[in-house]
XYZ file of C-alpha atoms in Angstrom:
355
model
C -3.762 281.092 -15.155
C -5.277 278.481 -12.999
C -8.948 278.463 -12.293
C -10.932 277.600 -9.132
C -14.317 278.306 -7.549
C -15.668 279.617 -4.093
C -19.095 278.457 -2.716
C -21.116 278.492 0.503
C -21.233 275.448 2.544
C -24.576 273.808 2.224
C -26.020 270.278 1.649
C -24.930 268.953 -1.840
C -21.857 270.967 -1.894
C -19.743 267.776 -2.640
C -21.625 267.363 -6.008
C -20.295 270.895 -7.027
C -16.803 269.801 -6.032
C -17.101 266.699 -8.214
C -18.270 268.755 -11.095
C -15.323 271.191 -10.552
C -12.911 268.359 -10.571
C -14.371 266.776 -13.749
C -14.031 270.235 -15.537
C -10.345 270.389 -14.640
C -10.511 273.225 -12.154
C -7.508 273.464 -9.820
C -9.204 274.233 -6.437
C -12.621 274.329 -4.693
C -13.070 276.741 -1.846
C -15.812 277.030 0.926
C -16.341 280.366 2.875
C -16.042 280.464 6.661
C -18.831 282.762 7.818
C -20.462 281.072 10.648
C -23.708 283.064 11.004
C -24.288 283.337 7.214
C -23.213 279.859 5.715
C -22.683 276.265 6.927
C -19.575 275.005 8.301
C -16.711 274.809 5.945
C -14.916 271.815 7.645
C -17.999 269.679 7.384
C -18.637 270.658 3.830
C -15.062 270.048 2.817
C -14.933 266.667 4.591
C -17.666 265.530 2.114
C -15.734 267.110 -0.798
C -12.588 265.260 0.280
C -14.345 261.901 0.340
C -15.981 262.550 -3.068
C -12.910 263.857 -4.958
C -9.405 262.673 -5.710
C -7.358 265.421 -7.195
C -8.848 269.019 -6.739
C -7.378 271.127 -4.027
C -9.788 272.036 -1.213
C -9.697 275.528 0.375
C -11.070 277.244 3.496
C -11.645 280.882 2.436
C -10.908 282.200 5.086
C -10.803 281.424 8.794
C -9.662 283.803 11.506
C -8.354 283.781 15.029
C -11.388 285.841 15.791
C -13.564 282.750 14.907
C -11.569 279.805 15.951
C -8.653 279.121 18.296
C -5.458 277.838 16.704
C -5.764 274.211 18.263
C -9.377 273.922 17.005
C -8.523 275.236 13.443
C -5.437 273.138 13.243
C -7.317 270.022 14.265
C -9.915 270.629 11.502
C -7.155 271.205 8.950
C -5.133 268.292 9.906
C -8.230 266.212 9.872
C -9.087 267.331 6.403
C -5.424 266.630 5.406
C -5.979 263.097 6.499
C -8.940 262.727 4.197
C -7.291 264.594 1.274
C -3.516 264.271 1.778
C -1.691 267.302 0.490
C -4.830 268.864 -1.072
C -5.736 271.342 1.618
C -5.307 275.079 1.417
C -6.085 277.304 4.334
C -6.818 280.936 3.915
C -6.423 283.141 7.118
C -7.530 286.598 7.644
C -8.595 289.146 10.226
C -12.203 287.981 9.978
C -13.495 291.211 8.458
C -16.766 289.869 7.029
C -17.286 286.951 9.491
C -16.767 289.183 12.376
C -18.884 291.985 11.008
C -21.819 289.509 10.506
C -21.700 289.257 14.295
C -21.722 292.869 14.860
C -18.070 292.854 15.938
C -14.871 294.303 14.541
C -12.152 292.231 12.838
C -9.017 291.255 14.712
C -5.564 292.769 14.364
C -2.724 291.897 11.946
C -0.469 290.993 15.010
C -3.033 288.427 16.193
C -3.503 287.083 12.602
C 0.189 286.581 12.339
C 0.429 284.722 15.700
C -2.415 282.651 14.446
C -0.717 281.820 11.204
C 2.495 280.814 13.031
C 0.503 278.504 15.342
C -1.329 276.917 12.467
C 1.747 276.356 10.458
C 3.656 274.869 13.331
C 0.815 272.606 14.464
C -0.088 271.405 10.977
C 3.525 270.514 10.247
C 3.757 268.422 13.445
C 5.837 270.902 15.383
C 5.187 272.341 18.892
C 3.932 276.031 19.096
C 3.300 278.611 21.716
C -0.269 278.927 22.846
C -1.547 281.723 25.024
C -4.754 282.324 26.995
C -4.574 285.657 28.963
C -1.368 285.593 30.982
C -0.804 281.768 30.710
C 1.456 280.566 28.013
C 2.073 276.959 27.169
C 3.865 274.817 24.296
C 1.267 272.611 22.600
C 1.419 270.024 19.866
C -0.664 267.138 18.417
C -0.412 264.296 20.845
C -1.520 261.663 18.426
C -0.216 262.964 14.924
C -0.319 260.100 12.531
C -3.125 258.143 14.190
C -5.938 260.762 13.867
C -4.540 263.647 11.803
C -2.193 264.161 8.916
C 0.808 266.490 9.705
C 3.207 264.867 7.130
C 1.636 266.236 3.927
C 2.049 269.907 3.669
C -0.829 272.344 3.826
C -0.793 275.429 1.708
C -1.535 278.743 3.560
C -2.577 282.115 2.149
C -3.336 285.318 3.797
C -6.274 287.483 2.966
C -5.375 290.927 1.841
C -6.989 294.081 0.342
C -5.295 297.268 -0.235
C -3.503 297.616 3.058
C -0.010 296.442 3.541
C -0.143 294.786 6.886
C -1.661 291.391 5.732
C 0.719 291.289 2.771
C 3.580 291.827 5.138
C 2.351 289.001 7.421
C 2.237 286.745 4.212
C 5.818 287.697 3.434
C 7.170 287.042 6.963
C 5.449 283.742 7.129
C 6.240 282.546 3.596
C 2.548 282.265 2.502
C 0.479 283.203 -0.592
C -2.215 285.887 -0.877
C -5.943 285.816 -1.576
C -7.938 288.919 -2.216
C -11.708 289.504 -2.829
C -12.731 291.556 -5.922
C -9.280 293.041 -6.388
C -8.902 293.282 -10.233
C -6.411 296.198 -10.289
C -3.056 295.142 -11.605
C -1.327 298.065 -9.876
C -2.763 297.139 -6.661
C -1.434 293.616 -7.011
C 1.950 294.751 -7.797
C 1.962 296.703 -4.564
C 0.861 293.702 -2.591
C 3.618 291.602 -3.994
C 6.240 294.259 -3.448
C 4.997 294.474 0.226
C 5.323 290.732 0.553
C 8.658 290.481 -0.955
C 10.016 293.308 1.212
C 8.738 291.708 4.358
C 10.035 288.329 3.279
C 13.714 289.604 3.077
C 15.952 287.952 5.655
C 13.261 285.535 6.825
C 13.904 281.679 6.566
C 11.843 279.950 3.989
C 10.005 276.836 4.519
C 10.767 274.537 1.365
C 7.169 273.205 1.414
C 5.559 276.687 1.548
C 3.556 278.276 -1.318
C 3.466 281.857 -2.355
C 0.685 281.644 -4.936
C -1.836 284.547 -5.330
C -5.611 284.111 -5.672
C -8.292 286.573 -6.567
C -11.982 285.972 -5.965
C -14.485 287.563 -8.456
C -17.409 286.730 -10.658
C -17.599 286.130 -14.328
C -20.232 286.894 -16.982
C -19.825 286.359 -20.630
C -21.732 288.755 -22.779
C -23.984 287.407 -25.541
C -24.040 289.256 -28.972
C -25.276 292.619 -28.470
C -25.924 292.214 -24.771
C -25.679 295.298 -22.430
C -22.613 294.772 -20.248
C -24.641 296.584 -17.371
C -28.096 294.866 -18.103
C -30.085 292.754 -15.765
C -28.201 289.465 -16.690
C -24.882 291.022 -15.892
C -26.187 292.631 -12.757
C -27.579 289.414 -11.467
C -24.242 287.563 -12.082
C -22.146 290.230 -10.299
C -24.651 291.917 -7.884
C -23.605 289.665 -4.874
C -20.185 291.259 -5.102
C -21.334 294.743 -5.402
C -23.896 294.311 -2.405
C -21.178 292.916 -0.295
C -19.038 296.016 -0.852
C -21.993 298.358 -0.227
C -22.968 296.371 2.860
C -19.400 296.781 4.217
C -19.376 300.475 3.391
C -22.833 300.832 5.121
C -21.753 298.924 8.159
C -18.420 300.808 8.594
C -19.673 304.281 7.651
C -20.109 305.539 11.189
C -17.269 303.926 13.134
C -14.477 303.645 10.570
C -15.622 305.908 7.724
C -12.335 305.991 5.714
C -13.647 303.182 3.322
C -16.994 304.891 2.460
C -15.211 308.212 2.060
C -12.974 306.697 -0.804
C -16.197 305.885 -2.790
C -17.460 308.391 -5.421
C -20.761 310.403 -4.919
C -22.923 307.948 -6.679
C -21.562 304.947 -4.757
C -21.901 306.691 -1.379
C -25.620 307.568 -2.242
C -26.058 303.821 -2.958
C -24.817 303.111 0.540
C -27.356 305.351 1.999
C -30.230 303.873 -0.126
C -29.061 300.287 0.856
C -29.319 301.429 4.633
C -32.734 302.862 4.069
C -33.900 299.929 2.011
C -32.840 297.471 4.755
C -34.563 299.498 7.442
C -31.530 300.310 9.418
C -28.933 303.124 9.948
C -25.173 303.481 9.985
C -25.239 303.769 13.872
C -27.806 301.293 14.742
C -26.241 298.573 17.068
C -28.229 295.715 15.316
C -27.409 296.912 11.694
C -25.432 293.667 11.025
C -28.743 291.746 11.375
C -30.223 293.794 8.525
C -27.240 294.228 6.010
C -25.838 290.705 5.879
C -28.710 288.316 5.340
C -28.302 286.514 2.005
C -24.514 287.751 2.050
C -23.005 286.706 -1.222
C -26.328 285.144 -2.398
C -28.233 285.869 -5.524
C -29.571 289.429 -5.295
C -33.368 290.201 -5.443
C -34.442 292.007 -8.684
C -35.543 295.036 -6.682
C -31.852 295.471 -5.677
C -30.607 295.689 -9.277
C -30.494 299.458 -9.199
C -27.890 299.287 -6.456
C -25.462 297.322 -8.800
C -23.804 300.289 -10.165
C -21.833 299.940 -13.451
C -18.793 301.459 -11.780
C -18.678 298.848 -9.121
C -19.485 296.030 -11.423
C -16.396 297.136 -13.674
C -14.228 297.271 -10.436
C -15.136 293.981 -8.803
C -16.148 291.644 -11.471
C -15.155 290.362 -15.069
C -17.902 291.151 -17.515
C -17.308 291.153 -21.210
C -16.803 289.299 -24.500
C -14.553 286.403 -24.614
C -11.666 288.540 -25.794
C -12.473 291.191 -23.124
C -12.394 288.614 -20.476
C -9.171 286.999 -21.745
C -7.457 290.390 -21.964
C -8.330 291.301 -18.395
C -7.287 287.798 -17.070
C -3.849 288.114 -18.959
C -3.307 291.541 -17.334
C -3.992 289.998 -13.898
C -1.633 287.132 -14.481
C 1.136 289.521 -15.577
C 0.645 291.290 -12.375
C 1.327 288.089 -10.502
C -2.031 286.572 -9.833
C -1.817 282.780 -10.128
C -5.358 281.634 -9.884
C -8.823 283.117 -10.714
C -11.454 282.085 -8.249
C -15.016 282.700 -9.170
C -18.045 282.891 -6.727
C -21.061 281.703 -8.837
C -24.532 282.408 -7.709
C -27.031 281.970 -10.723
C -26.077 278.473 -12.007
C -22.879 277.303 -10.540
C -22.250 274.240 -12.854
C -22.727 276.476 -15.914
C -20.569 279.167 -14.466
C -17.850 276.802 -13.566
C -17.905 275.244 -17.147
C -17.565 278.773 -18.493
C -14.536 279.241 -16.372
C -13.044 276.041 -17.487
C -13.536 276.714 -21.206
C -11.770 280.099 -20.629
C -8.783 278.903 -18.547
C -8.250 275.208 -18.660
């Protein structure tokens, strides 16, 4: 299985990209969450100039954040700096929208956005709509300012629902998912994508690779798999899930209702600890600060073993390799880690395991 890394946009990110390339990692991704992290297009521009081989990914942008012309311009500009090395993840904007206190967009809008990006980034005209006005648009100076000749890889963000995977199938793209380590769920996503792809024309330059974002912690001899070190290494993933469940508990309760009693109790404790409620209109300002950042020691009790085991890879070397092999057999092509404790060391661990 290939290996890659996902980080937040911040000064010095290009140094991590250089190190990831030196370690032989396949890809280097930057989050697109405007009110939480820095701008991924700025960050990846620095990474593009500092590296020569590693693929560079936006993980992930959305029509709820950026218009298709603006996103395509950013992507094609990156493609001019790093020809043929750009990956664009697209999604409904679940996290990035919720950090604004808004809901994500629809799968239909996501598909239209994906079509427009694929067309524009390949130098084709596409239909662009604002309200009732529809116009054909294209890059007017392709070749002089942007690169539409080298292909850009597109992947659609999908969790357990079938709608995003169906978009990926119809558009001939790959898939990316966050914390989805269940092989059965991956088989279902791939089945949905294959079914949706039947009868649709296939772009010969398109990719259909699958990526999963998680965290990695190698246990030392006799180390507790749910001890403080493991909780610190995986807690950002667990707290992100709890924050999502807390944020959606009132208006779309289905997700929280799928959790077990202990996990639901942790959701309510998180709300209380952050000084907000499931119905407070400003709850996003309390739940998402430090999103995907290193957790505070006082929040370790919220990092439940059940959620650690579901979202992250913790174990001995043999344990980790066994789980990774199972994911590979389920069709996952690349394991992406989101490090928070010591990114260079965590990237080196990943490289030793998989490259």
